[in-house]
Short mmCIF file of C-alpha atoms in Angstrom, two decimals:
data_model
loop_
_atom_site.label_atom_id
_atom_site.label_comp_id
_atom_site.label_asym_id
_atom_site.label_seq_id
_atom_site.Cartn_x
_atom_site.Cartn_y
_atom_site.Cartn_z
CA MET A 1 -0.10 0.07 -0.05
CA ALA A 2 1.41 3.41 -0.83
CA ALA A 3 1.78 6.07 1.53
CA ARG A 4 -0.93 8.66 1.73
CA GLN A 5 0.40 12.28 0.87
CA LEU A 6 -0.11 15.11 3.36
CA LEU A 7 -1.23 18.23 1.83
CA ILE A 8 -1.93 21.52 4.07
CA GLY A 9 -3.76 24.28 2.79
CA ILE A 10 -4.03 27.65 4.94
CA ASP A 11 -6.56 30.38 4.44
CA ALA A 12 -4.91 33.44 6.48
CA GLY A 13 -7.51 35.99 6.73
CA GLY A 14 -7.94 39.46 8.38
CA THR A 15 -10.36 38.04 11.02
CA LYS A 16 -9.29 34.47 11.24
CA THR A 17 -7.15 31.77 9.82
CA THR A 18 -8.12 28.32 8.99
CA CYS A 19 -5.91 25.32 8.11
CA MET A 20 -6.84 21.94 6.53
CA ALA A 21 -4.66 19.00 6.53
CA VAL A 22 -5.47 16.15 4.13
CA ALA A 23 -3.93 12.78 4.11
CA GLY A 24 -5.95 10.40 1.90
CA LYS A 25 -9.53 10.45 2.95
CA SER A 26 -8.49 11.86 6.38
CA ARG A 27 -9.16 15.49 7.13
CA THR A 28 -8.27 17.61 9.95
CA VAL A 29 -9.07 21.02 10.59
CA ALA A 30 -7.38 23.65 12.82
CA SER A 31 -8.19 27.53 13.27
CA GLY A 32 -6.29 30.41 14.77
CA GLY A 33 -6.62 34.28 14.86
CA PRO A 34 -6.27 37.05 12.32
CA GLY A 35 -3.44 36.19 9.82
CA ASN A 36 -3.41 39.55 7.85
CA PHE A 37 0.64 39.57 7.40
CA LEU A 38 0.74 43.45 7.31
CA SER A 39 -1.25 43.78 10.49
CA ILE A 40 0.57 40.94 12.40
CA GLY A 41 3.99 41.16 10.96
CA ARG A 42 6.63 38.40 10.38
CA ARG A 43 6.82 37.29 14.16
CA GLY A 44 3.01 37.15 14.44
CA PHE A 45 2.61 35.43 11.34
CA ALA A 46 5.41 32.78 12.21
CA ALA A 47 3.67 32.31 15.68
CA LEU A 48 0.35 31.70 14.02
CA LEU A 49 1.86 29.22 11.90
CA ARG A 50 3.48 27.59 14.68
CA ASP A 51 -0.02 27.50 16.74
CA LEU A 52 -1.66 25.80 13.73
CA ALA A 53 0.94 22.97 13.47
CA GLN A 54 0.77 22.28 17.17
CA ALA A 55 -3.17 22.28 16.85
CA LEU A 56 -2.71 19.81 13.90
CA GLY A 57 -0.35 17.59 15.91
CA ALA A 58 -2.50 17.78 19.08
CA SER A 59 -5.78 16.79 17.32
CA ALA A 60 -4.43 14.29 14.66
CA GLU A 61 -0.74 13.79 15.39
CA ILE A 62 0.17 15.40 12.04
CA ASP A 63 3.71 16.88 11.54
CA PRO A 64 3.58 19.69 8.80
CA VAL A 65 7.31 18.93 8.33
CA ASN A 66 6.08 15.77 6.49
CA ALA A 67 3.94 17.80 4.19
CA ALA A 68 4.19 17.08 0.56
CA ALA A 69 2.89 20.41 -0.23
CA VAL A 70 1.58 23.44 1.68
CA CYS A 71 -0.41 26.17 0.00
CA VAL A 72 -0.97 29.44 1.87
CA GLY A 73 -3.69 32.33 0.81
CA GLY A 74 -3.31 35.00 2.94
CA ALA A 75 -4.45 38.56 3.51
CA GLY A 76 -1.50 41.16 3.09
CA LEU A 77 0.47 38.91 0.84
CA GLY A 78 -0.12 40.60 -2.29
CA ARG A 79 3.28 41.87 -3.00
CA ARG A 80 6.42 39.92 -3.69
CA GLN A 81 8.28 41.45 -0.55
CA GLU A 82 5.51 40.16 1.76
CA ARG A 83 5.28 36.71 0.23
CA ALA A 84 9.02 36.23 0.60
CA ALA A 85 9.00 37.51 4.16
CA ALA A 86 6.15 35.05 5.06
#
């Protein structure tokens, strides 16, 4: 049997952030606070991502380091400079 690839999608919005991890038919959702990069800055964004990773690990023993792909859609990430910093 082939290993299931772990895929993670993050919607970092201005008022809340939602994260979904998918592996095969298994889905796990975690949520956090505001994710607008321009409002919370580099450190705040990093802390938000750490909190989401911990929530995934606590609820489903998921280690995001093992993800085959991560996609982030985020408020405040419209310019190349912010995307690179994130």
